XYZ file of C-alpha atoms in Angstrom:
516
model
C 163.630 -36.659 2.325
C 161.249 -34.899 -0.077
C 162.510 -31.768 -1.866
C 160.108 -29.327 -3.578
C 160.944 -26.478 -5.725
C 160.061 -23.050 -4.531
C 159.165 -21.827 -7.902
C 157.946 -25.115 -9.414
C 155.095 -25.765 -7.023
C 152.696 -24.000 -9.197
C 153.248 -25.949 -12.468
C 150.096 -26.418 -14.414
C 148.213 -29.579 -15.015
C 146.796 -29.739 -18.307
C 143.067 -30.924 -18.787
C 140.407 -29.057 -20.853
C 136.887 -29.922 -21.960
C 133.291 -28.667 -21.693
C 131.415 -29.393 -18.478
C 129.179 -32.285 -18.600
C 125.420 -31.678 -18.845
C 123.442 -32.589 -15.711
C 121.023 -35.564 -16.262
C 117.637 -35.594 -14.433
C 118.125 -38.716 -12.248
C 120.873 -40.334 -10.282
C 123.884 -40.493 -12.352
C 124.227 -44.275 -12.939
C 127.560 -46.228 -12.910
C 128.991 -46.081 -16.471
C 131.956 -47.465 -18.295
C 134.845 -45.096 -18.796
C 134.346 -43.209 -21.947
C 137.302 -41.298 -23.701
C 140.918 -40.935 -23.120
C 142.444 -37.678 -21.610
C 141.195 -38.090 -18.209
C 143.407 -37.992 -14.915
C 143.055 -41.454 -13.501
C 142.735 -42.001 -9.838
C 142.594 -45.542 -8.506
C 140.970 -46.408 -5.134
C 143.063 -49.361 -4.145
C 144.311 -51.437 -1.279
C 147.720 -50.824 0.246
C 149.812 -51.665 3.347
C 151.301 -48.958 5.584
C 153.475 -49.506 8.707
C 152.077 -47.902 11.927
C 154.277 -48.112 15.037
C 156.198 -51.153 13.671
C 153.097 -53.041 12.603
C 151.632 -53.701 9.140
C 148.286 -52.173 8.611
C 146.036 -52.960 5.453
C 144.295 -49.724 4.402
C 142.872 -47.979 1.240
C 144.094 -45.218 -0.748
C 143.526 -42.825 -3.734
C 146.707 -42.706 -6.049
C 147.547 -41.835 -9.458
C 149.612 -44.279 -11.807
C 153.045 -42.665 -10.731
C 152.009 -43.289 -7.042
C 151.275 -39.818 -5.984
C 148.444 -39.377 -3.572
C 145.511 -37.437 -4.666
C 145.407 -34.857 -7.566
C 146.621 -31.220 -8.260
C 144.909 -28.984 -10.930
C 144.549 -25.382 -11.746
C 141.546 -23.116 -11.400
C 139.997 -22.551 -14.738
C 140.468 -26.162 -15.964
C 137.968 -28.891 -15.997
C 137.885 -31.672 -13.383
C 138.207 -34.340 -15.981
C 138.901 -37.303 -13.796
C 138.323 -41.147 -14.144
C 138.120 -43.004 -10.898
C 138.908 -46.726 -10.789
C 137.708 -48.967 -8.010
C 139.905 -51.720 -6.979
C 139.399 -52.019 -3.278
C 137.114 -55.184 -3.428
C 133.830 -53.623 -2.485
C 131.664 -51.015 -3.934
C 132.766 -47.091 -3.305
C 132.069 -43.667 -4.350
C 134.306 -40.635 -3.778
C 133.342 -37.112 -2.667
C 135.302 -34.206 -3.879
C 134.915 -32.029 -0.548
C 134.956 -28.389 -1.172
C 134.297 -28.527 -4.923
C 130.994 -27.396 -6.424
C 130.208 -29.500 -9.237
C 126.838 -30.259 -10.759
C 124.999 -32.333 -8.130
C 125.154 -35.506 -9.805
C 128.967 -35.461 -9.838
C 129.259 -34.823 -6.075
C 130.085 -38.501 -5.299
C 127.625 -39.239 -2.602
C 125.902 -42.816 -2.494
C 122.177 -42.781 -2.705
C 121.990 -38.753 -3.078
C 124.039 -38.109 -6.410
C 125.227 -41.391 -7.887
C 125.244 -45.142 -7.530
C 128.181 -46.833 -5.851
C 130.845 -47.905 -8.246
C 131.230 -51.706 -8.175
C 134.693 -53.330 -7.492
C 136.487 -53.498 -10.883
C 134.410 -50.602 -12.168
C 135.140 -46.978 -13.182
C 133.347 -43.750 -13.486
C 134.071 -40.530 -15.264
C 133.760 -36.951 -13.983
C 133.911 -33.735 -15.986
C 133.236 -30.339 -14.783
C 134.822 -26.782 -14.470
C 136.918 -25.678 -11.406
C 135.717 -22.311 -10.602
C 137.900 -21.536 -7.525
C 141.367 -22.377 -6.322
C 142.003 -23.823 -2.769
C 142.933 -26.577 -0.533
C 140.321 -29.314 -0.812
C 140.247 -33.037 -0.546
C 138.646 -36.267 -1.657
C 137.282 -39.014 0.374
C 134.971 -41.912 0.469
C 131.404 -41.192 0.958
C 130.233 -44.874 1.456
C 129.951 -46.649 4.704
C 133.184 -46.385 6.947
C 135.738 -46.483 4.261
C 136.873 -43.118 5.152
C 138.371 -44.631 8.514
C 140.295 -47.011 6.388
C 142.078 -44.027 5.042
C 140.235 -43.767 1.655
C 141.056 -40.158 1.206
C 143.733 -37.903 -0.381
C 144.414 -34.236 -0.988
C 142.800 -32.382 -3.994
C 144.478 -29.039 -4.723
C 143.514 -26.587 -6.964
C 146.114 -24.026 -7.665
C 145.831 -20.205 -8.642
C 147.600 -19.619 -12.036
C 147.796 -16.036 -10.819
C 150.236 -17.269 -7.956
C 152.415 -19.130 -10.456
C 155.211 -16.383 -10.094
C 155.463 -16.441 -6.314
C 158.582 -17.650 -4.634
C 156.866 -19.900 -2.111
C 157.428 -23.570 -1.280
C 154.402 -25.592 -0.926
C 153.819 -28.348 1.620
C 150.645 -30.481 1.605
C 149.768 -32.667 4.791
C 146.761 -34.806 5.158
C 146.201 -35.708 8.772
C 144.252 -38.986 9.866
C 143.395 -40.735 12.952
C 144.166 -44.450 12.742
C 142.944 -47.723 14.371
C 144.008 -51.154 13.862
C 140.329 -52.254 14.752
C 137.660 -53.005 12.217
C 135.397 -49.661 11.958
C 132.233 -51.905 11.863
C 133.539 -53.464 15.283
C 133.848 -49.895 16.571
C 130.437 -48.966 15.418
C 128.744 -52.043 16.791
C 130.260 -51.281 20.240
C 129.184 -47.631 19.982
C 125.585 -48.705 19.371
C 125.802 -50.949 22.368
C 126.594 -48.041 24.546
C 130.384 -47.848 24.340
C 130.914 -44.306 24.451
C 134.386 -43.656 25.924
C 133.067 -41.489 28.879
C 136.765 -41.079 30.057
C 137.194 -38.520 27.299
C 135.266 -35.660 28.958
C 136.219 -32.218 29.307
C 134.328 -29.104 30.780
C 132.223 -27.560 28.211
C 133.222 -24.030 27.267
C 130.435 -21.827 28.411
C 128.738 -20.384 25.191
C 128.122 -16.694 24.859
C 124.346 -16.143 25.395
C 122.161 -15.466 22.355
C 120.102 -12.336 22.037
C 117.438 -12.494 24.831
C 119.454 -15.066 26.881
C 120.882 -18.539 26.240
C 120.288 -22.144 27.245
C 122.898 -24.735 28.207
C 122.108 -28.368 27.986
C 121.614 -31.659 26.229
C 118.663 -33.044 24.523
C 118.417 -36.649 24.442
C 115.090 -36.537 22.591
C 116.214 -34.869 19.376
C 113.040 -32.949 19.234
C 112.608 -31.077 16.088
C 111.635 -27.520 15.092
C 108.111 -27.430 13.294
C 108.216 -28.201 9.484
C 108.760 -24.922 7.544
C 109.953 -23.039 10.743
C 111.639 -19.742 9.569
C 113.395 -18.343 12.540
C 114.664 -19.627 15.813
C 113.065 -16.741 17.530
C 109.574 -18.361 17.050
C 110.034 -21.890 18.518
C 106.755 -23.759 19.535
C 106.187 -25.198 23.058
C 107.647 -28.638 21.828
C 111.037 -27.081 21.135
C 111.113 -25.170 24.084
C 110.254 -28.152 26.155
C 113.246 -29.916 24.503
C 115.445 -27.014 25.502
C 114.274 -27.295 28.966
C 114.856 -31.094 29.084
C 118.302 -30.416 27.601
C 119.030 -27.927 30.589
C 118.141 -30.856 33.099
C 120.354 -33.220 31.022
C 123.174 -30.910 31.076
C 122.994 -30.414 34.837
C 123.115 -34.351 35.139
C 126.237 -34.493 32.869
C 127.795 -31.709 35.130
C 128.217 -29.380 32.456
C 130.603 -31.752 30.688
C 131.443 -32.169 26.973
C 132.156 -35.420 25.539
C 135.272 -35.192 23.189
C 136.044 -38.483 21.654
C 133.941 -41.674 20.837
C 136.906 -43.565 19.584
C 140.160 -44.294 21.028
C 142.766 -44.398 18.330
C 146.135 -46.168 18.173
C 147.936 -43.202 16.435
C 147.570 -40.018 14.449
C 148.956 -39.991 11.107
C 150.573 -37.180 9.093
C 150.913 -38.274 5.273
C 150.501 -41.825 6.442
C 153.363 -41.662 8.994
C 153.839 -41.177 12.870
C 156.542 -39.196 14.446
C 158.328 -42.336 14.814
C 159.153 -41.778 11.044
C 157.928 -38.424 10.075
C 157.942 -37.007 6.513
C 160.786 -34.533 6.183
C 160.663 -31.668 3.833
C 163.754 -29.988 2.703
C 163.414 -26.143 3.084
C 165.521 -23.115 2.502
C 166.579 -21.087 5.538
C 164.869 -17.755 5.412
C 162.411 -19.240 2.765
C 158.606 -18.714 2.621
C 156.613 -21.950 2.959
C 152.868 -22.474 2.195
C 151.378 -25.107 4.369
C 148.286 -26.726 2.959
C 146.710 -28.757 5.966
C 143.849 -30.978 5.728
C 142.144 -32.680 8.754
C 141.202 -35.921 7.094
C 140.422 -37.634 10.464
C 137.151 -39.577 10.932
C 136.369 -38.277 14.188
C 139.260 -36.359 16.034
C 139.420 -32.487 16.076
C 142.766 -31.183 16.271
C 145.216 -28.368 17.058
C 147.733 -27.348 14.673
C 150.811 -26.631 16.555
C 153.774 -24.757 14.967
C 156.046 -24.999 17.744
C 158.819 -22.254 17.583
C 157.562 -20.964 14.369
C 155.070 -18.161 13.874
C 152.406 -18.637 11.175
C 150.038 -16.454 9.184
C 146.643 -18.304 8.561
C 145.196 -16.734 5.314
C 142.720 -19.370 4.142
C 140.353 -21.739 5.687
C 138.512 -24.467 3.916
C 140.275 -23.124 0.571
C 138.607 -19.683 0.964
C 140.677 -16.503 2.003
C 140.515 -14.695 5.152
C 142.142 -11.693 6.717
C 145.470 -13.012 7.883
C 145.654 -14.190 11.507
C 148.993 -14.851 13.068
C 149.740 -17.271 15.774
C 151.581 -20.545 16.699
C 148.343 -22.671 17.465
C 145.238 -22.861 15.498
C 142.015 -24.906 16.060
C 141.375 -27.468 13.401
C 138.075 -29.325 13.295
C 137.362 -32.574 11.396
C 137.298 -31.988 7.637
C 138.448 -28.442 7.839
C 141.652 -27.173 6.135
C 144.201 -24.365 6.991
C 146.378 -22.530 4.598
C 149.334 -21.097 6.658
C 152.237 -18.819 5.473
C 155.633 -19.469 7.196
C 158.599 -17.090 7.009
C 161.457 -19.438 8.104
C 164.138 -18.189 10.114
C 167.673 -17.836 8.544
C 169.476 -20.192 10.469
C 169.860 -23.924 9.205
C 167.665 -25.803 11.444
C 164.500 -28.204 11.649
C 161.080 -27.123 12.648
C 158.557 -29.755 13.376
C 154.847 -28.942 12.547
C 152.323 -30.803 14.812
C 148.758 -31.881 14.817
C 147.448 -32.523 18.474
C 144.166 -34.208 19.326
C 141.817 -32.081 21.448
C 141.330 -32.869 24.994
C 144.654 -35.040 24.920
C 148.386 -35.242 24.074
C 148.557 -37.672 21.068
C 150.126 -35.994 18.150
C 151.620 -36.486 14.612
C 153.311 -34.175 12.422
C 155.946 -33.344 9.636
C 159.530 -31.694 9.823
C 160.629 -28.780 7.740
C 164.310 -29.169 7.627
C 167.223 -27.057 6.219
C 169.951 -28.761 4.477
C 172.384 -30.187 6.980
C 170.144 -29.696 10.042
C 169.807 -32.396 12.465
C 166.268 -33.897 12.909
C 166.079 -35.353 16.537
C 163.689 -37.778 17.818
C 160.140 -36.520 18.324
C 157.883 -37.790 20.833
C 154.270 -38.760 19.793
C 152.879 -37.172 22.996
C 152.815 -33.511 23.789
C 154.040 -32.051 26.909
C 150.517 -30.875 28.006
C 146.795 -31.655 27.338
C 145.493 -29.568 24.595
C 141.915 -28.096 25.306
C 138.822 -28.899 23.268
C 138.583 -27.431 19.976
C 135.966 -24.684 19.944
C 134.901 -21.418 18.279
C 137.447 -19.005 19.455
C 139.312 -18.924 16.142
C 136.035 -19.000 14.166
C 134.922 -15.830 15.952
C 138.091 -14.153 14.989
C 138.011 -15.025 11.263
C 136.918 -12.599 8.580
C 136.419 -13.404 4.911
C 138.283 -11.165 2.521
C 135.571 -11.995 -0.059
C 132.204 -12.131 2.106
C 128.838 -12.706 0.631
C 127.216 -9.355 -0.873
C 124.925 -7.553 1.567
C 121.351 -9.038 1.190
C 118.572 -9.967 3.405
C 117.792 -13.526 4.141
C 114.855 -14.746 2.314
C 114.816 -17.820 4.099
C 115.705 -19.054 7.569
C 115.693 -22.390 9.437
C 116.920 -23.519 12.745
C 118.243 -27.130 12.641
C 118.302 -29.064 15.869
C 121.348 -31.507 16.405
C 120.222 -34.210 18.639
C 121.224 -37.791 19.909
C 119.438 -40.575 21.536
C 120.053 -44.194 23.035
C 121.918 -46.688 21.127
C 124.221 -44.249 19.460
C 121.428 -42.546 17.395
C 122.269 -39.069 15.989
C 119.599 -36.821 14.567
C 118.957 -33.718 12.603
C 115.562 -31.827 13.227
C 114.897 -35.068 15.095
C 115.257 -37.627 12.272
C 117.871 -39.968 11.324
C 118.921 -40.164 7.664
C 116.531 -42.395 5.938
C 113.610 -40.982 7.990
C 114.446 -37.416 7.403
C 112.663 -34.880 5.019
C 115.088 -32.851 2.719
C 115.633 -29.257 3.631
C 113.691 -27.078 0.840
C 115.502 -24.276 -0.852
C 114.775 -22.263 -4.074
C 117.467 -20.809 -6.523
C 118.099 -17.248 -5.752
C 117.615 -17.797 -1.910
C 119.831 -16.025 0.594
C 119.441 -18.739 3.214
C 120.404 -18.438 6.817
C 120.524 -21.806 8.450
C 121.339 -22.023 12.363
C 122.553 -25.149 13.960
C 121.593 -25.649 17.554
C 123.490 -28.244 19.357
C 121.327 -30.281 21.847
C 124.248 -32.832 22.485
C 127.206 -33.196 24.687
C 129.597 -33.461 21.545
C 130.648 -30.883 19.080
C 129.557 -31.425 15.423
C 131.536 -30.480 12.226
C 128.657 -29.617 9.847
C 129.318 -29.804 6.273
C 127.078 -28.622 3.332
C 127.869 -30.084 -0.024
C 127.711 -27.963 -3.203
C 128.172 -24.490 -1.621
C 130.497 -22.301 0.240
C 128.708 -20.575 3.199
C 129.604 -17.535 5.393
C 129.603 -17.894 9.112
C 127.363 -14.855 10.399
C 126.791 -15.735 13.963
C 128.209 -17.733 16.883
C 125.952 -18.290 20.023
C 123.699 -15.477 18.730
C 126.583 -12.951 18.187
C 126.625 -11.488 14.645
C 129.590 -10.982 12.587
C 130.834 -11.281 9.086
C 132.977 -14.360 9.599
C 134.839 -16.921 7.324
C 133.467 -18.350 4.002
C 133.962 -22.116 4.335
C 132.330 -25.382 3.874
C 132.670 -27.119 7.182
C 131.948 -25.356 10.699
C 132.152 -26.682 14.124
C 128.965 -26.360 16.308
C 129.978 -26.489 20.029
C 128.447 -28.918 22.333
C 125.758 -28.120 25.016
C 123.464 -25.834 23.134
C 126.116 -24.191 21.136
C 124.676 -22.402 17.860
C 126.256 -21.311 14.927
C 124.420 -19.489 11.999
C 125.641 -19.704 8.370
C 124.443 -17.989 5.155
C 124.633 -18.908 1.684
C 123.328 -18.132 -1.750
C 121.238 -20.963 -3.285
C 123.071 -20.947 -6.722
C 123.870 -24.641 -7.419
C 120.648 -26.366 -8.047
C 120.143 -30.038 -7.189
C 119.984 -32.280 -4.221
C 122.823 -32.035 -1.807
C 124.030 -33.731 1.338
C 124.078 -31.893 4.601
C 125.795 -33.783 7.643
C 128.031 -33.924 10.625
C 131.521 -34.853 9.361
C 132.276 -36.966 12.353
C 132.162 -40.388 10.377
C 130.283 -42.315 13.219
C 127.937 -39.649 13.899
C 126.966 -39.537 10.117
C 126.634 -43.290 9.950
C 124.499 -43.119 13.055
C 122.141 -40.924 11.370
C 123.244 -37.233 11.565
C 122.716 -36.629 7.908
C 120.173 -35.119 5.608
C 119.853 -33.505 2.212
C 118.988 -29.972 0.842
C 116.821 -30.139 -2.261
C 116.016 -27.420 -4.612
C 112.350 -26.968 -5.704
C 113.530 -25.814 -9.032
């Protein structure tokens, strides 16, 4: 049983050094330099899942702790050692470093060879719940991921217990074998659900599925001025949607289990809590491809941050939780000594995992790994309710672009009609207020992630509102549209991709390049 001090959870981590200068080319792999770095080792490990041993990867410090904890205002001074037996590179998801320290193979740095190491050094400007994961091949499916928590020193006096949970979807199968089956036409078409009808955009909406991945014209600046080719693609997608019966496709991969901090509900992690106390849940959906619902059961929670960024509090017992997103939830525990499970449940099904918050002496009963009912598809209902407490300043967009999300035969996924490797970087200039609209021509939702920036959700299906500031947003299937706005204030070349791992590897990735 893990016991966490209610006052000790904000203890500082010491690390100070000036930020590294940004070189002009891809950051080469270099030997470790000086002492004083926090050392994270990417290594091999064995965990037990449903009574069977599983060989996976992990990211740990020397004391065995998973991931890293620092304070805002410090420098992210980290040495990454690679001992997994193959090259790797780790992305610091949600942080905004100089671009060449972002940890993306072929965009910001060369992969780190097995046995090698690499140093990172940049300032941590914002507190929040972030995470780290491989950005090389399919290693993320093999659990090469860990929490990355940046605490706010101003919160050090708060009497709140912190509980960090990283959720993952687990398979005993080789991810390369799974990808090969998907490319051979192995979509799990049993995992289908009625697509929620999107709210129509201004001037009317279109529903459908575009198998061609037709792109907007190069340099297009508004989704209100699409050419005949784009309109033809929308008409084609409408026909395809009719053939699909208006269905959305929820899962590509059938998993053996969902995990919470490496465990199933056969042996959940139990956090010792104080009756009547306050608990801050820092929850990370680190799944490769599974959108989830966070289910608090009998507890009522107050969601106050998403993707590490504060929002006006939303109270509830269930919260939508797409791939790569994070939820910070405050709990006021009941005063009786009891045990309270916290579940994460797959969308469109019943498979679940979770942890248990238990008062001293409370009985923890057997927990089923299946919910009592099917949970619906994760959508944008919560997204449309969220409001940032620190929104972007009022400013007219200086650049707009509509990006088409498409798919094709043999498990091809595209952005603006191109697979990664044949794509053209999205152009941006320092000082731009950029509005980017994702239009989804596929039968699957896509958690879209922009590196190096935080953006504000400003429209869903054409309806404008001042939504959450975050780094990953779910774009609904069947002509769903989401518009984000961000300030171009971190020059470099940045990855932009779907965070469904197999979609990204299947081509749904591009980059955004500053002209200056």
